[in-house]
XYZ file of C-alpha atoms in Angstrom:
244
model
C -9.567 72.862 -64.899
C -9.130 73.707 -61.280
C -6.288 72.725 -59.176
C -6.611 69.028 -57.770
C -6.917 70.434 -54.197
C -9.790 72.843 -55.076
C -13.284 71.990 -55.960
C -14.216 71.781 -59.653
C -16.614 74.657 -60.742
C -19.284 73.488 -62.895
C -21.513 75.809 -64.890
C -24.696 73.941 -65.985
C -27.004 75.334 -68.510
C -30.401 73.789 -68.080
C -29.605 72.764 -64.612
C -33.232 72.896 -63.265
C -34.548 70.306 -65.833
C -35.126 66.464 -65.696
C -31.315 65.653 -66.423
C -29.833 68.832 -65.151
C -31.115 68.515 -61.572
C -29.751 65.038 -61.306
C -26.406 66.255 -62.849
C -26.193 69.012 -60.153
C -27.016 66.373 -57.341
C -24.357 63.863 -58.499
C -21.731 66.605 -59.104
C -22.365 68.274 -55.899
C -22.201 64.915 -53.970
C -18.864 64.394 -55.622
C -17.594 67.832 -54.230
C -18.195 70.106 -57.173
C -19.218 73.695 -56.830
C -22.101 73.924 -59.184
C -23.999 77.039 -60.833
C -27.214 76.279 -62.431
C -28.277 78.673 -65.317
C -31.925 78.838 -66.430
C -34.335 81.454 -67.577
C -36.310 81.327 -64.347
C -33.096 80.886 -62.101
C -35.155 78.849 -59.625
C -34.526 75.527 -58.283
C -37.221 72.806 -59.056
C -40.128 72.843 -56.471
C -39.186 69.352 -55.318
C -35.871 70.473 -54.141
C -37.454 73.466 -52.366
C -39.406 71.099 -50.488
C -36.889 68.565 -49.577
C -33.779 70.702 -49.219
C -31.187 68.003 -49.433
C -27.651 68.662 -48.061
C -26.033 68.804 -51.547
C -27.821 72.067 -52.423
C -25.307 73.870 -50.234
C -22.939 73.275 -53.272
C -25.368 74.846 -55.741
C -26.087 78.315 -56.745
C -29.146 78.998 -58.995
C -28.855 82.031 -61.303
C -31.049 83.656 -64.108
C -29.531 83.518 -67.488
C -30.028 82.899 -71.246
C -27.997 80.457 -73.173
C -28.489 82.518 -76.219
C -26.690 85.241 -74.595
C -24.393 83.811 -71.994
C -22.833 86.010 -69.522
C -19.009 86.243 -70.235
C -17.911 86.697 -66.656
C -20.077 83.935 -65.416
C -18.709 81.543 -68.175
C -15.052 82.695 -67.388
C -15.640 81.709 -63.768
C -16.115 78.080 -64.521
C -13.626 75.075 -64.915
C -16.202 73.178 -67.036
C -19.240 74.088 -69.069
C -22.203 71.682 -69.170
C -24.737 72.124 -71.948
C -28.032 70.414 -71.247
C -30.372 72.830 -73.019
C -32.915 71.164 -75.308
C -36.447 70.333 -76.130
C -38.353 67.064 -76.846
C -38.152 65.754 -80.473
C -41.571 66.977 -81.634
C -42.512 67.184 -85.178
C -42.763 70.625 -86.787
C -45.558 71.537 -89.059
C -44.535 75.146 -89.804
C -41.305 77.292 -90.114
C -41.768 78.919 -86.845
C -41.833 75.459 -85.010
C -38.897 74.320 -86.936
C -36.853 77.404 -86.104
C -37.776 77.144 -82.404
C -36.628 73.565 -82.389
C -33.165 74.512 -84.038
C -32.775 77.326 -81.664
C -33.432 75.410 -78.455
C -31.452 72.380 -79.526
C -28.746 74.070 -81.618
C -28.474 77.813 -81.297
C -28.573 77.955 -77.401
C -25.837 75.341 -77.023
C -23.780 76.771 -79.778
C -23.795 80.140 -78.266
C -22.556 78.815 -74.955
C -19.864 76.716 -76.513
C -18.668 79.803 -78.482
C -18.499 81.831 -75.225
C -16.668 79.034 -73.487
C -13.959 79.136 -76.205
C -13.706 82.992 -76.062
C -13.152 82.828 -72.329
C -10.615 80.260 -72.298
C -12.613 77.426 -70.518
C -10.922 74.105 -71.424
C -13.568 71.684 -70.794
C -17.217 71.129 -71.744
C -19.758 68.470 -71.781
C -22.827 68.506 -74.274
C -25.745 66.272 -73.956
C -26.962 65.461 -77.418
C -29.247 62.637 -78.508
C -29.309 59.449 -80.351
C -31.387 60.032 -83.437
C -32.567 57.009 -85.597
C -31.489 57.110 -89.119
C -34.829 57.606 -90.432
C -35.212 60.896 -88.636
C -31.808 62.372 -89.701
C -33.368 64.822 -92.096
C -32.821 68.435 -92.732
C -36.625 68.975 -92.410
C -36.391 67.768 -88.728
C -35.662 70.832 -86.569
C -34.649 68.727 -83.653
C -32.003 66.826 -85.710
C -30.824 70.030 -87.234
C -30.291 71.659 -83.839
C -28.644 68.661 -82.484
C -26.124 68.450 -85.157
C -25.248 72.253 -84.947
C -24.332 71.777 -81.287
C -22.353 68.688 -81.933
C -20.356 70.429 -84.701
C -19.804 73.338 -82.284
C -18.331 71.066 -79.832
C -16.065 69.479 -82.518
C -14.909 73.032 -83.608
C -14.218 73.928 -79.892
C -11.654 70.896 -79.656
C -10.158 72.054 -82.851
C -9.528 75.505 -81.830
C -7.116 74.447 -79.099
C -5.176 71.396 -78.318
C -6.103 71.921 -74.550
C -9.688 71.846 -75.043
C -11.668 68.604 -74.186
C -15.328 68.180 -75.213
C -17.356 65.190 -74.312
C -20.717 64.635 -76.429
C -23.116 62.240 -75.017
C -25.785 60.660 -77.396
C -28.663 58.854 -75.242
C -31.793 57.516 -76.703
C -34.883 58.409 -74.783
C -34.071 58.834 -71.013
C -36.389 57.374 -68.236
C -36.591 58.006 -64.543
C -38.839 59.911 -62.173
C -39.739 63.380 -63.693
C -41.320 65.888 -61.599
C -43.951 68.549 -62.591
C -43.411 72.252 -61.874
C -45.274 71.852 -58.585
C -43.187 68.890 -57.619
C -45.576 66.126 -58.459
C -43.631 62.820 -59.512
C -44.232 61.050 -62.817
C -42.443 57.664 -62.690
C -41.492 57.252 -66.385
C -39.527 54.066 -65.514
C -42.944 52.080 -64.911
C -43.550 52.237 -68.671
C -39.950 52.659 -70.191
C -37.939 50.234 -68.066
C -39.871 47.214 -69.524
C -39.578 48.622 -72.963
C -35.956 49.013 -72.572
C -35.595 45.439 -71.320
C -37.554 44.104 -74.342
C -35.657 46.293 -76.863
C -32.289 45.041 -75.739
C -33.341 41.524 -76.480
C -34.630 42.089 -79.963
C -32.835 40.374 -82.880
C -30.242 42.696 -84.298
C -31.935 42.693 -87.802
C -35.101 44.015 -86.172
C -33.376 46.558 -83.676
C -31.566 48.156 -86.462
C -34.858 49.598 -87.834
C -35.913 50.994 -84.419
C -34.592 53.651 -81.990
C -32.107 52.396 -79.606
C -33.086 51.077 -76.193
C -34.036 53.967 -73.663
C -31.531 54.521 -70.815
C -32.003 55.415 -67.290
C -31.596 58.997 -65.951
C -28.980 57.914 -63.355
C -26.622 56.470 -66.063
C -26.924 59.465 -68.169
C -26.316 62.097 -65.470
C -23.322 59.853 -64.177
C -21.688 60.021 -67.517
C -22.185 63.749 -67.718
C -20.541 64.123 -64.295
C -17.881 61.614 -65.091
C -16.922 63.616 -68.267
C -16.993 66.861 -66.472
C -14.712 65.812 -63.596
C -12.368 63.589 -65.630
C -8.631 64.279 -64.709
C -6.884 63.655 -68.059
C -8.256 63.530 -71.634
C -7.902 65.552 -74.779
C -9.825 66.429 -78.006
C -13.295 65.291 -78.729
C -14.881 62.304 -76.754
C -18.002 60.670 -77.838
C -20.307 58.579 -75.491
C -22.907 56.529 -77.523
C -26.113 55.137 -76.325
C -24.663 51.601 -76.450
C -21.885 52.913 -74.164
C -24.402 54.096 -71.603
C -26.169 50.754 -71.743
C -22.999 48.713 -71.353
C -22.035 50.379 -67.882
């Protein structure tokens, strides 16, 4: 980690996405120097239009999580892995492998490079997956498991390494299209979340856990990235997010 008198340097893979752009915003407001890595290397259109002041703390670069740049990784104090895809069903081998690659291999490659470059802290955004969907035939689950195991291996590789893995259920908030149009997911999912938190336990155990707001997930990512003292593997479950 950086000296306490210098800004924390965050390298965020998937920083131009739904969760990633909010993570960058919160981290930059807290004084971190952020680099967002994505295939396009572009900031979201909405931010291009608004140009908030915190953008001065963020650099946008082109990169491939499957082949992370060693020099870029080595320049960071904290690696934040947010690469992933929606949990869509896979009806053929190609779709299955794509899900595993996006949710597993991409994050695993970044984590491995962080270990090689001696970066001592990482944060991985995983997902809470209902028991009925935890199958080796579900590419999304297989990929998420691979990434989580890589994070655990990272902490075992050195007593100084810290990894936080966050397992949210569905995330709701205002999502923006490529052109900057707002999609207020909270209008539907917020009432659903309210209802699910009030179901009897015997019923809720059979269902996915309650959705969580984007703000809370992003805050948890940034809190983990900028924490002062911790060691080993830290796990943040969906219920932990709801309790805050």
